[in-house]
Amino acid sequence: MDRWAEPPGCAQDMNIIAVGISHKTAPIEVREKLAVPESRLGEALRRLCAYPGIKEGVLLSTCNRVEVYAVVEDVDAGYARVQEFLADTHLSLSSEQLTPHLYWLTNERAIGHLFRVAASLDSMIVGEPQILGQLKDAFEAALTHKTSSVILNKLVKKAISVAKRVRTETKIAETAVSVSYAAVELAKKIFSNLSEKTVLLVGAGEMAKLAAKHLVKNGVRRVMITTRNPQGALDLAEQFNGVSIPFDDFRREMAEADIVLCSTGASHYLIRAEDVQQAVRRRMNRPIFLIDISVPRNIEPAVKDIDNAFLFDIDDLETRVEQNLEERRREAAKAEHMIEEEVGGILDWLKSLDVTPTIVALRKRAEEIKQAEVDKAMGRLGDLSPQERSAVEGLASAIVNKMLHGSLVTLKAEANSASSAMFVEAAKRFYNLDSVPSERGETMPAVSEPDLEREPSGQDR
Amino acid sequence: MPVMFFMATMVLYLVGTALFLAYLLRRTEALSKVSLVITGIGFLAHTVALLTRMMGVDHVPLPSIHEAMSFFSWALVLVFLIVEVRHRIHVLGSFILPLALISLLSAAALPKEVPTLEPVLKTVWLHVTLSVLGTVGFAVAFVAGIMYLIQDGLLKSKRFNVLYAKLPPLDYLDRLNQQSIVMGFPLLTLGIITGALSAEFARGSYLNWNPEQLWALVTWVFYFAVLLGRLTVGWRAKRAAYLTIIGFAGVILTFLGVVLKGHGPVG
């Protein structure tokens, strides 16, 4: 009787488990050992599903997490198998070493975790879009190696659609959460159409280059570059399809630029207030947006008092990022709510899954009995007219169908109740169905993935 | 009949204003749709009110201040709806609707009848219509100027609040400011010309140097300078915002002068 006392949603012979480590539970030293490169994913999946009792498996391996989602018969045995599997991925790892970093989740909580991971709620940067692509890759690998079947197919596809819902219905991924992207976000509050704007890149600092790249991606067509080393400017000009200008002249050229990105190693102010004042005058008061990503600063702070010049330094950008992260955390709370709902929906599906094969088996069994008895009767009755034959067959069908009707209706009605497992068990015993092979694999069509095309990833990270 | 629609318009604009102001302070976009729908219905009611009054039994020979103000409010909402449809700048409603409401409320408070002292001329209608439309241009420029200064201030002080998130980019606001004046100025010019012609017919002189006419000319010169300054010496961005705010303040003073003196037709 104990098995019926399990929480709703777990059929007695199938459980969904999630076992893994993430940036929240394990340092990079452990994560990098467990990580499975794409080239070895197939081999790892085969090894995982070779363990007895593991019916389906998906392996998600990114730089922030390594997780196994599996369908198992027995939860504890499943945990042990998966832990063994994880420990085996690296020679120097023992199962015991792994234990303190692992989390083990079953059914409802495992599904919720999968959804949260897909929706990027469990990410280091909440809302970052990459994880969804990584999950899709992991799923495709599992499909290719046939380690994912009905249940995980449904779960992962649901996770992907939940993630999309979270992204469209909350503002979780809307705001910039990197310094270089925050620069783009600010530029868009000054200029409505970046494609007619010119950016001047002063120096070759990494962050400024990244910001310039983002600006180009967001429409900026004209890039001017200046560095102390003329060759460096030429190289960058080629990279950005822009023009290099001599370092000594750039202050004069600055009037041409709508956006100035400054990041050099200089220890003094390269751009002084009077340079900007002059540029603004020559621009006939068109706004100029200056971003100083250098430490020490390269643009004189007094520039902020000049009308129509907007200066932001690294601290300003970081403040902006911090605010945006705060906003994302607020939105994450909304997303959690959505996920709760969706997990409820998927649990219902899992429950019905268990009733369906029983109904199929029951019908099949009845049909077999009917056919056998009809054949026997026909043999004894000898020659019959077609009308008589069909009358006999009709009689048999009517009796069987009327007999089954109540049971089928009850099974369907109880599919979503907490006691569905009990009814299924009763039906199996009453009709002696255990000899009938499970039809579970056929209750779902083979996977087709119209919704699996890759999404462009929105921002850096 | 027109009165009923006029009252309905007032109620709808009042609700629209309240909703748009609430929208401005809320983090989400949730209220934008309902605010827009209410404003749209209000605009339809307003249109019906104006049409029925023009064609109705209480048709007046000369446009009163009441009509001018009501028409001003109507045209202002029309401009907002056009910009909204084209650029989806909901937040503009939070600034324009209060202005439209105020002018509609003052229209309600002002006398509907006009003392017909002078021969009735069709050109007076034209004069009033053109002048009001020109003023609508300046009003939109004024609103764009205020929004510009707010966004400029928020960017300068690095206060990235709800308002910052909702206001459009600076150069959009500057362009809106420019286009409003580019459209409003020729209309005002034509309004003044038709006004002068009407005056000539009525009194035999183009200009009799009364204070309203003087102010109208000062306004015209001011906006001419604003427009010229932008094109030649770069009076754009922050300066343009300040200038158009000052200019519209002048327009309001002219209007108040006309109202307080109890004159009938505008100009």
XYZ file of C-alpha atoms in Angstrom:
728
model
C 0.000 0.000 0.000
C 2.930 2.296 0.638
C 3.556 3.102 -2.955
C 0.129 4.658 -3.274
C 0.996 7.122 -0.545
C 3.576 8.766 -2.763
C 2.895 12.356 -3.716
C 0.600 12.779 -6.696
C 2.343 12.888 -9.989
C 4.647 9.961 -9.570
C 3.493 6.834 -11.123
C 4.731 3.942 -9.127
C 7.274 2.808 -11.659
C 8.586 6.064 -13.051
C 10.192 8.969 -11.301
C 11.873 12.026 -12.647
C 15.081 12.959 -10.924
C 17.559 15.762 -11.335
C 21.066 15.436 -9.966
C 23.798 17.945 -10.540
C 26.061 20.763 -9.495
C 25.894 24.413 -10.377
C 27.652 27.684 -9.706
C 25.602 27.858 -6.536
C 26.875 24.613 -5.077
C 30.308 23.993 -6.518
C 33.435 26.015 -7.256
C 34.787 26.206 -10.763
C 37.487 23.609 -9.902
C 34.804 20.978 -9.461
C 32.562 22.180 -12.295
C 35.326 22.095 -14.861
C 36.132 18.496 -13.969
C 32.543 17.403 -14.402
C 31.883 19.364 -17.554
C 31.334 17.189 -20.607
C 32.562 18.658 -23.876
C 30.129 18.515 -26.766
C 32.254 15.974 -28.606
C 31.893 13.478 -25.783
C 28.243 14.101 -25.047
C 27.009 11.130 -27.056
C 29.298 8.720 -25.325
C 28.338 10.125 -21.923
C 24.615 9.823 -22.663
C 24.987 6.222 -23.749
C 26.961 5.453 -20.606
C 24.273 7.128 -18.473
C 21.424 5.144 -19.943
C 23.374 1.901 -19.744
C 22.923 1.960 -15.959
C 20.100 -0.366 -14.932
C 16.899 1.413 -13.981
C 17.618 4.565 -15.932
C 14.992 4.763 -18.638
C 15.651 8.190 -20.074
C 18.396 10.738 -19.622
C 19.385 14.256 -20.621
C 22.744 15.738 -19.721
C 23.077 19.510 -19.472
C 26.678 20.649 -19.272
C 27.610 24.338 -19.337
C 30.328 26.317 -17.630
C 27.947 27.077 -14.780
C 26.263 23.748 -14.287
C 26.400 20.024 -14.958
C 23.063 18.339 -14.468
C 21.488 15.024 -15.251
C 17.751 14.727 -15.728
C 16.603 11.143 -15.758
C 13.527 8.978 -15.621
C 14.114 6.123 -13.187
C 12.118 3.362 -11.571
C 13.447 3.765 -8.068
C 14.448 7.178 -6.812
C 17.217 6.176 -4.410
C 18.759 3.727 -6.811
C 18.519 6.379 -9.520
C 20.296 8.952 -7.379
C 23.080 6.482 -6.710
C 23.449 5.556 -10.390
C 23.581 9.152 -11.532
C 26.082 10.092 -8.860
C 28.217 7.155 -9.947
C 27.905 8.321 -13.515
C 28.972 11.858 -12.630
C 31.922 10.670 -10.581
C 33.029 8.523 -13.478
C 33.271 11.435 -15.869
C 36.582 12.429 -14.359
C 39.264 10.045 -13.191
C 40.360 12.076 -10.191
C 36.852 12.495 -8.791
C 35.439 10.117 -6.265
C 31.764 9.814 -5.561
C 32.344 10.986 -1.974
C 34.147 14.119 -3.088
C 31.180 14.997 -5.155
C 28.542 14.512 -2.468
C 28.816 17.897 -0.726
C 28.306 19.745 -4.023
C 25.426 17.777 -5.436
C 21.738 18.465 -5.274
C 19.154 15.739 -5.676
C 15.629 16.539 -6.721
C 12.641 14.328 -7.470
C 9.510 14.706 -9.569
C 7.765 18.002 -8.841
C 10.948 19.612 -7.584
C 13.060 18.190 -10.383
C 10.618 19.504 -12.979
C 10.450 22.886 -11.282
C 14.235 23.026 -11.285
C 14.417 22.218 -14.987
C 11.916 24.981 -15.747
C 13.781 27.473 -13.586
C 17.077 26.618 -15.250
C 15.551 26.994 -18.732
C 13.945 30.305 -17.813
C 17.337 31.498 -16.598
C 16.151 31.999 -13.042
C 18.933 29.818 -11.707
C 21.622 31.490 -13.800
C 24.519 33.453 -12.392
C 23.159 36.443 -14.339
C 19.431 36.006 -13.913
C 17.724 36.359 -17.270
C 20.755 35.720 -19.477
C 19.559 34.078 -22.665
C 22.356 31.593 -23.391
C 21.106 28.859 -21.111
C 18.048 28.239 -23.243
C 20.215 27.559 -26.289
C 22.413 25.284 -24.223
C 19.392 23.350 -23.032
C 18.194 22.983 -26.609
C 21.617 21.638 -27.601
C 21.573 19.178 -24.719
C 18.115 18.033 -25.729
C 19.082 17.626 -29.356
C 22.034 15.502 -28.328
C 19.744 13.322 -26.228
C 17.352 12.975 -29.156
C 20.184 12.079 -31.503
C 21.393 9.374 -29.162
C 17.860 8.295 -28.359
C 18.303 8.682 -24.622
C 15.329 10.996 -24.299
C 11.890 9.592 -24.845
C 8.259 10.385 -24.129
C 8.637 11.876 -20.667
C 11.815 13.889 -21.014
C 10.791 14.997 -24.488
C 7.650 16.446 -23.076
C 9.408 17.964 -20.056
C 12.215 19.619 -21.980
C 9.918 20.950 -24.664
C 7.673 22.322 -21.972
C 10.698 23.847 -20.242
C 11.630 25.605 -23.473
C 8.146 26.984 -23.982
C 7.955 28.076 -20.346
C 11.260 29.882 -20.768
C 9.905 31.693 -23.797
C 6.768 32.612 -21.926
C 8.814 33.991 -19.062
C 10.885 36.017 -21.462
C 7.921 37.560 -23.241
C 5.679 38.077 -20.246
C 8.223 39.464 -17.819
C 10.967 42.006 -18.238
C 13.558 39.548 -17.012
C 15.808 39.785 -20.043
C 15.010 43.303 -21.087
C 17.631 45.370 -19.411
C 21.375 45.563 -19.841
C 23.377 43.668 -17.265
C 26.877 44.234 -18.549
C 28.840 47.440 -18.542
C 29.363 47.402 -22.291
C 25.695 46.814 -22.955
C 24.652 49.484 -20.466
C 26.503 51.939 -22.717
C 24.270 50.932 -25.625
C 21.174 51.260 -23.489
C 22.166 54.797 -22.516
C 22.990 55.707 -26.103
C 19.470 54.698 -27.043
C 18.071 57.170 -24.533
C 19.937 59.978 -26.232
C 19.704 58.948 -29.873
C 16.614 57.405 -31.374
C 18.277 56.083 -34.495
C 21.766 54.726 -33.963
C 22.225 53.937 -37.631
C 22.818 57.581 -38.464
C 25.296 58.018 -35.657
C 29.061 57.982 -35.584
C 31.113 56.474 -32.814
C 34.680 57.489 -31.984
C 36.736 54.860 -30.232
C 39.667 56.327 -28.324
C 42.142 53.664 -27.226
C 41.892 49.938 -27.548
C 40.609 48.921 -24.117
C 38.692 45.647 -24.171
C 35.526 47.010 -22.599
C 35.368 49.931 -25.031
C 35.883 47.598 -27.969
C 33.075 45.417 -26.695
C 30.821 48.443 -26.298
C 31.705 49.573 -29.834
C 30.826 46.108 -31.092
C 27.445 46.304 -29.383
C 26.827 49.740 -30.849
C 27.592 48.454 -34.323
C 25.290 45.515 -33.727
C 22.601 48.009 -32.740
C 22.884 49.952 -35.944
C 25.849 52.328 -35.743
C 27.422 52.395 -39.200
C 30.302 54.806 -38.892
C 33.204 54.044 -36.599
C 36.268 56.231 -36.147
C 39.237 54.863 -34.266
C 42.247 56.467 -32.759
C 45.003 54.940 -30.681
C 48.389 56.164 -29.636
C 49.913 53.426 -31.720
C 48.900 54.117 -35.365
C 49.098 50.468 -36.372
C 46.659 49.528 -33.620
C 44.159 52.041 -34.976
C 44.548 50.634 -38.476
C 43.970 47.093 -37.253
C 40.878 48.124 -35.337
C 39.636 50.186 -38.281
C 39.777 47.049 -40.361
C 38.003 45.040 -37.698
C 35.168 47.572 -37.412
C 35.135 48.539 -41.055
C 35.840 52.083 -39.906
C 38.394 54.808 -40.361
C 41.486 55.414 -38.278
C 42.412 58.964 -37.407
C 45.725 60.260 -36.115
C 45.914 60.417 -32.352
C 47.063 64.035 -32.353
C 43.988 65.129 -34.297
C 41.230 63.269 -32.580
C 40.069 66.163 -30.405
C 39.252 68.145 -33.510
C 37.528 65.176 -35.152
C 35.482 64.692 -32.032
C 32.860 67.128 -33.332
C 32.022 64.497 -35.942
C 31.290 61.866 -33.349
C 27.954 61.426 -31.609
C 29.326 58.821 -29.260
C 32.835 58.854 -27.821
C 34.108 55.679 -26.213
C 37.291 56.234 -24.293
C 39.444 53.532 -22.810
C 43.192 53.973 -22.789
C 45.974 53.317 -20.342
C 46.774 57.000 -20.050
C 47.167 58.318 -16.521
C 45.850 61.802 -17.270
C 42.812 63.432 -18.855
C 42.997 62.945 -22.608
C 39.786 64.827 -23.228
C 39.374 68.079 -21.343
C 36.256 70.100 -20.724
C 37.284 72.742 -23.259
C 37.722 70.060 -25.949
C 34.169 68.918 -25.392
C 32.880 72.479 -25.166
C 34.403 73.169 -28.535
C 33.048 69.967 -30.043
C 29.539 70.768 -28.845
C 29.818 74.250 -30.300
C 30.958 72.878 -33.635
C 28.159 70.331 -33.518
C 25.711 73.230 -33.242
C 24.557 71.860 -29.868
C 23.753 68.391 -31.104
C 24.095 66.151 -28.067
C 27.330 64.223 -27.649
C 27.516 61.096 -25.526
C 30.853 60.337 -23.868
C 31.674 57.091 -22.150
C 34.848 56.851 -20.119
C 35.663 53.239 -19.334
C 39.257 53.979 -18.294
C 40.682 53.804 -14.821
C 42.190 56.282 -14.103
C 39.695 58.376 -15.978
C 40.634 59.844 -19.344
C 37.846 62.391 -19.678
C 37.802 65.366 -17.373
C 34.831 64.990 -14.986
C 33.934 68.683 -15.429
C 32.542 67.695 -18.840
C 29.349 66.735 -17.050
C 28.545 70.429 -16.550
C 28.611 71.172 -20.265
C 25.190 71.494 -21.849
C 24.335 68.831 -24.420
C 27.318 66.694 -23.428
C 26.525 63.549 -21.489
C 29.439 61.940 -19.713
C 29.274 58.552 -18.059
C 32.173 56.810 -16.361
C 32.628 53.192 -15.373
C 30.940 53.734 -12.010
C 27.853 55.183 -13.646
C 27.613 52.215 -15.966
C 28.080 49.795 -13.115
C 25.397 51.526 -11.086
C 23.099 51.136 -14.043
C 23.915 47.441 -14.298
C 23.242 46.996 -10.596
C 19.833 48.676 -10.936
C 18.996 46.494 -13.878
C 19.939 43.377 -11.959
C 17.665 44.537 -9.183
C 14.872 44.920 -11.732
C 15.568 41.443 -13.042
C 15.309 39.997 -9.566
C 11.923 41.649 -9.186
C 10.784 40.177 -12.466
C 12.161 36.798 -11.443
C 9.601 36.667 -8.652
C 6.847 36.928 -11.258
C 8.493 34.207 -13.300
C 8.588 31.874 -10.291
C 4.856 32.185 -10.106
C 4.426 31.234 -13.738
C 6.660 28.236 -13.294
C 4.616 26.991 -10.377
C 1.572 27.022 -12.628
C 3.331 25.253 -15.439
C 4.693 22.547 -13.164
C 1.134 21.906 -12.046
C 0.119 21.446 -15.666
C 2.889 19.019 -16.442
C 2.148 16.966 -13.327
C -1.391 16.495 -14.587
C -0.025 15.247 -17.855
C 2.265 12.783 -16.107
C -0.660 11.419 -14.181
C -2.783 10.904 -17.279
C 0.162 9.249 -18.885
C -0.177 6.394 -16.497
C -3.857 5.811 -17.138
C -3.667 5.909 -20.920
C -1.580 2.739 -21.442
C -3.831 0.932 -19.020
C -6.878 1.850 -21.069
C -5.121 0.783 -24.251
C -4.106 -2.498 -22.699
C -7.583 -3.077 -21.367
C -9.154 -2.541 -24.768
C -6.644 -4.802 -26.422
C -7.194 -7.552 -23.890
C -10.970 -7.383 -24.303
C -10.668 -7.440 -28.072
C -8.453 -10.543 -27.909
C -10.884 -12.384 -25.667
C -13.831 -11.409 -27.798
C -12.136 -12.488 -31.007
C -11.067 -15.834 -29.539
C -14.578 -16.600 -28.253
C -16.238 -15.541 -31.511
C -13.877 -17.754 -33.497
C -14.601 -20.670 -31.170
C -18.375 -20.190 -31.493
C -18.179 -19.860 -35.276
C -16.272 -23.131 -35.450
C -18.941 -24.934 -33.472
C -21.906 -23.429 -35.318
C -20.632 -24.429 -38.719
C -22.109 -22.752 -41.813
C -23.892 -19.525 -41.083
C -25.377 -16.918 -43.349
C -23.602 -13.544 -43.370
C -26.482 -12.035 -41.399
C -26.157 -14.707 -38.712
C -22.373 -14.253 -38.553
C -22.678 -10.542 -38.077
C -25.370 -11.046 -35.453
C -23.022 -13.266 -33.430
C -20.139 -10.852 -33.786
C -22.399 -7.920 -32.879
C -23.580 -9.740 -29.774
C -20.017 -10.380 -28.620
C -18.938 -6.793 -29.288
C -21.940 -5.360 -27.505
C -21.337 -7.465 -24.386
C -17.635 -6.655 -24.262
C -18.146 -2.938 -24.842
C -20.929 -2.651 -22.285
C -18.839 -4.564 -19.756
C -15.811 -2.367 -20.307
C -17.639 0.922 -20.527
C -17.881 1.577 -16.781
C -14.242 0.740 -16.156
C -12.997 2.924 -18.978
C -15.091 5.888 -17.914
C -13.912 5.527 -14.337
C -10.261 5.270 -15.366
C -10.513 8.379 -17.515
C -12.339 10.286 -14.818
C -9.786 9.364 -12.185
C -6.800 10.167 -14.380
C -6.203 13.471 -12.626
C -7.155 12.506 -9.115
C -4.658 11.688 -6.413
C -5.837 8.093 -6.395
C -5.381 7.464 -10.102
C -2.553 5.040 -9.415
C -4.863 2.994 -7.228
C -7.509 2.711 -9.943
C -4.881 1.776 -12.493
C -3.559 -0.897 -10.192
C -7.070 -2.235 -9.569
C -7.841 -2.356 -13.281
C -4.635 -4.217 -13.951
C -5.486 -6.837 -11.340
C -9.152 -7.238 -12.244
C -8.401 -7.740 -15.895
C -5.070 -9.482 -15.400
C -3.248 -6.969 -17.539
C 0.299 -7.442 -16.243
C 1.094 -9.846 -19.038
C 0.345 -7.157 -21.608
C 3.523 -5.302 -22.554
C 3.612 -1.619 -21.718
C 2.409 0.617 -24.494
C 3.819 3.714 -22.966
C 6.273 4.348 -25.746
C 3.429 4.711 -28.197
C 1.257 7.181 -26.378
C 3.245 10.104 -27.693
C 4.169 10.762 -31.273
C 7.821 10.803 -32.146
C 9.411 14.130 -31.484
C 9.257 16.805 -34.089
C 10.746 20.134 -33.150
C 9.305 23.051 -35.012
C 9.998 25.165 -31.935
C 13.599 24.211 -31.635
C 15.186 26.628 -34.030
C 17.931 28.580 -32.378
C 17.260 32.033 -31.047
C 19.738 34.799 -31.467
C 21.286 35.510 -28.120
C 20.451 39.004 -27.073
C 23.504 40.246 -25.313
C 26.966 39.444 -24.155
C 27.781 36.991 -21.402
C -27.153 67.655 -27.838
C -23.728 69.347 -28.235
C -23.729 70.119 -24.521
C -24.201 66.469 -23.658
C -21.282 65.421 -25.841
C -19.203 68.260 -24.491
C -19.824 67.061 -20.923
C -19.020 63.484 -21.930
C -15.777 64.691 -23.488
C -14.826 66.492 -20.304
C -15.415 63.416 -18.198
C -13.496 61.195 -20.624
C -10.531 63.576 -20.833
C -10.524 63.824 -17.073
C -10.362 60.054 -16.741
C -7.822 59.857 -19.584
C -5.610 62.430 -17.865
C -5.803 60.594 -14.558
C -4.957 57.302 -16.230
C -2.078 58.782 -18.203
C -0.630 60.346 -15.064
C -0.950 57.040 -13.243
C 0.709 55.350 -16.218
C 3.617 57.760 -15.935
C 4.324 56.698 -12.383
C 3.858 52.985 -12.819
C 6.678 50.675 -13.674
C 4.682 48.733 -16.237
C 3.072 49.576 -19.547
C -0.197 48.130 -18.310
C -2.236 51.339 -18.215
C -1.221 52.666 -21.613
C -3.879 50.795 -23.560
C -6.855 51.729 -21.428
C -5.683 55.357 -21.256
C -5.495 55.441 -25.022
C -8.909 53.890 -25.516
C -10.529 56.365 -23.127
C -8.774 59.250 -24.844
C -9.855 57.959 -28.255
C -13.500 57.729 -27.179
C -13.216 61.190 -25.653
C -11.862 62.491 -28.923
C -14.817 61.024 -30.837
C -17.276 62.572 -28.392
C -15.429 65.855 -28.743
C -15.649 65.685 -32.533
C -19.386 65.093 -32.349
C -19.766 67.949 -29.866
C -17.919 70.369 -32.146
C -19.776 69.304 -35.291
C -23.225 69.442 -33.736
C -22.487 72.851 -32.271
C -21.293 74.178 -35.607
C -24.323 72.860 -37.471
C -26.830 73.033 -34.679
C -29.536 75.490 -33.779
C -27.353 77.496 -31.417
C -24.999 78.279 -34.256
C -23.204 81.516 -33.531
C -22.187 84.022 -36.173
C -18.718 84.526 -34.749
C -16.408 82.021 -33.097
C -16.286 82.661 -29.379
C -13.376 82.070 -27.044
C -15.278 79.051 -25.884
C -15.159 77.557 -29.352
C -11.549 78.506 -29.913
C -10.484 76.817 -26.668
C -12.556 73.742 -27.331
C -11.144 73.498 -30.835
C -7.623 73.968 -29.479
C -8.158 71.090 -27.078
C -9.548 68.917 -29.871
C -6.646 69.612 -32.241
C -4.134 68.960 -29.465
C -5.600 65.512 -28.827
C -5.691 64.888 -32.572
C -1.976 65.639 -32.859
C -1.276 63.368 -29.909
C -3.261 60.522 -31.467
C -1.424 60.928 -34.777
C 1.984 60.881 -33.088
C 0.867 57.956 -30.941
C -0.209 55.908 -33.936
C 3.011 56.652 -35.779
C 5.590 56.398 -33.025
C 3.896 54.710 -30.058
C 5.108 57.288 -27.585
C 2.451 56.686 -24.916
C 4.140 58.960 -22.451
C 3.328 61.952 -24.648
C -0.270 61.477 -23.531
C 0.766 62.025 -19.927
C 1.865 65.519 -20.905
C -0.593 66.495 -23.629
C -3.795 65.218 -22.046
C -3.561 67.473 -18.974
C -3.103 70.457 -21.302
C -6.065 69.393 -23.427
C -8.142 68.957 -20.275
C -7.221 72.379 -18.951
C -8.166 74.096 -22.190
C -11.422 72.179 -22.351
C -12.264 73.124 -18.765
C -11.522 76.777 -19.481
C -13.676 76.509 -22.594
C -16.481 75.301 -20.350
C -15.960 78.229 -18.002
C -15.887 80.859 -20.753
C -18.972 82.487 -22.237
C -20.369 80.774 -25.287
C -22.045 83.861 -26.692
C -20.244 86.669 -28.463
C -21.241 90.260 -28.691
C -21.604 90.853 -32.394
C -20.239 94.308 -32.733
C -18.766 94.033 -36.173
C -20.030 92.880 -39.541
C -19.918 89.134 -39.777
C -17.224 87.846 -42.021
C -16.389 84.342 -43.087
C -12.686 85.131 -42.894
C -12.917 85.410 -39.125
C -13.574 81.701 -38.945
C -10.524 81.038 -41.044
C -8.449 83.409 -38.958
C -9.437 81.704 -35.726
C -8.967 78.203 -37.106
C -5.507 78.914 -38.451
C -4.366 80.775 -35.354
C -5.575 77.987 -33.085
C -3.839 75.337 -35.194
C -0.637 77.348 -35.135
C -0.936 77.581 -31.369
C -1.423 73.816 -31.164
C 1.965 73.452 -32.872
C 3.539 75.682 -30.241
C 1.768 73.771 -27.502
C 3.218 70.463 -28.728
C 6.642 72.104 -28.969
C 6.165 73.297 -25.401
C 5.297 69.792 -24.220
C 8.272 68.355 -26.125
C 10.445 71.012 -24.510
C 9.318 70.087 -21.014
C 9.879 66.407 -21.718
C 13.293 67.223 -23.137
C 14.360 69.149 -20.063
C 13.164 66.377 -17.762
C 15.016 63.688 -19.688
C 18.097 65.882 -20.004
C 18.049 66.492 -16.257
C 17.602 62.806 -15.472
C 20.489 61.822 -17.748
C 22.734 64.527 -16.353
C 22.009 63.629 -12.752
C 22.085 59.927 -13.621
C 18.718 59.250 -12.095
C 17.385 56.297 -13.973
C 13.869 56.220 -12.605
C 10.498 55.263 -14.024
C 10.258 58.560 -15.859
C 13.647 58.015 -17.466
C 12.525 54.614 -18.659
C 9.343 55.965 -20.213
C 10.537 59.160 -21.845
C 11.721 58.822 -25.446
C 15.298 59.546 -26.543
C 16.498 63.134 -26.377
C 16.892 63.619 -30.104
C 13.373 62.364 -30.705
C 12.049 65.056 -28.381
C 14.197 67.672 -30.040
C 12.858 66.652 -33.430
C 9.288 66.717 -32.171
C 9.969 70.219 -30.885
C 11.359 71.312 -34.233
C 8.605 69.762 -36.329
C 5.877 71.250 -34.155
C 7.235 74.727 -34.705
C 7.865 74.114 -38.387
C 4.185 73.200 -38.697
C 2.813 75.754 -36.249
C 4.671 78.787 -37.518
C 3.254 78.977 -41.080
C -0.233 78.346 -39.688
C 0.131 81.219 -37.261
C 1.492 83.399 -40.062
C -1.579 82.651 -42.172
C -3.755 83.193 -39.126
C -2.296 86.642 -38.607
C -2.647 87.534 -42.285
C -6.305 86.480 -42.408
C -6.842 88.327 -39.134
C -5.383 91.469 -40.582
C -7.544 91.104 -43.680
C -10.662 90.671 -41.563
C -9.732 93.717 -39.567
C -9.241 95.676 -42.739
C -12.712 94.721 -43.949
C -14.273 95.361 -40.589
C -12.545 98.505 -39.501
C -10.762 99.688 -42.557
C -7.271 99.211 -41.122
C -5.007 96.160 -41.014
C -3.724 96.945 -37.613
C -5.062 99.141 -34.890
C -2.240 98.414 -32.456
C -4.366 96.959 -29.696
C -2.454 94.899 -27.149
C -3.624 91.524 -28.486
C -2.509 92.310 -31.978
C 0.777 93.539 -30.624
C 1.293 90.366 -28.636
C 0.423 88.264 -31.645
C 3.110 90.034 -33.608
C 5.631 89.649 -30.796
C 4.804 85.937 -30.663
C 5.242 85.669 -34.399
C 8.648 87.402 -34.287
C 9.708 85.263 -31.337
C 8.932 81.965 -33.051
C 10.475 83.225 -36.256
C 13.664 83.839 -34.321
C 13.453 80.415 -32.667
C 13.099 78.750 -36.044
C 15.820 80.807 -37.657
C 18.154 80.306 -34.699
C 17.792 76.561 -34.961
C 18.589 76.522 -38.637
C 21.496 78.940 -38.536
C 23.248 79.051 -35.183
C 22.231 75.755 -33.609
C 19.514 76.783 -31.181
C 18.490 73.231 -30.670
C 18.383 70.715 -27.847
C 18.281 72.344 -24.435
C 18.126 75.913 -25.700
C 15.271 75.145 -28.085
C 13.434 73.493 -25.209
C 13.793 76.574 -23.019
C 12.822 78.944 -25.824
C 9.689 77.058 -26.778
C 8.603 76.885 -23.150
C 9.052 80.646 -22.818
C 7.295 81.215 -26.132
C 4.271 79.217 -25.135
C 4.107 81.004 -21.801
C 3.847 84.197 -23.881
C 1.038 82.674 -25.930
C -0.864 81.807 -22.773
C -0.442 85.370 -21.487
C -1.854 86.747 -24.750
C -4.804 84.472 -24.392
C -5.400 85.476 -20.797
C -5.219 89.111 -21.838
C -7.930 88.545 -24.432
C -10.104 86.662 -21.981
C -9.729 89.130 -19.132
C -10.590 92.006 -21.370
C -13.749 90.153 -22.292
C -13.191 90.496 -25.979
C -15.048 88.255 -28.334
C -13.124 87.024 -31.301
C -9.510 86.100 -30.876
C -7.032 88.532 -32.380
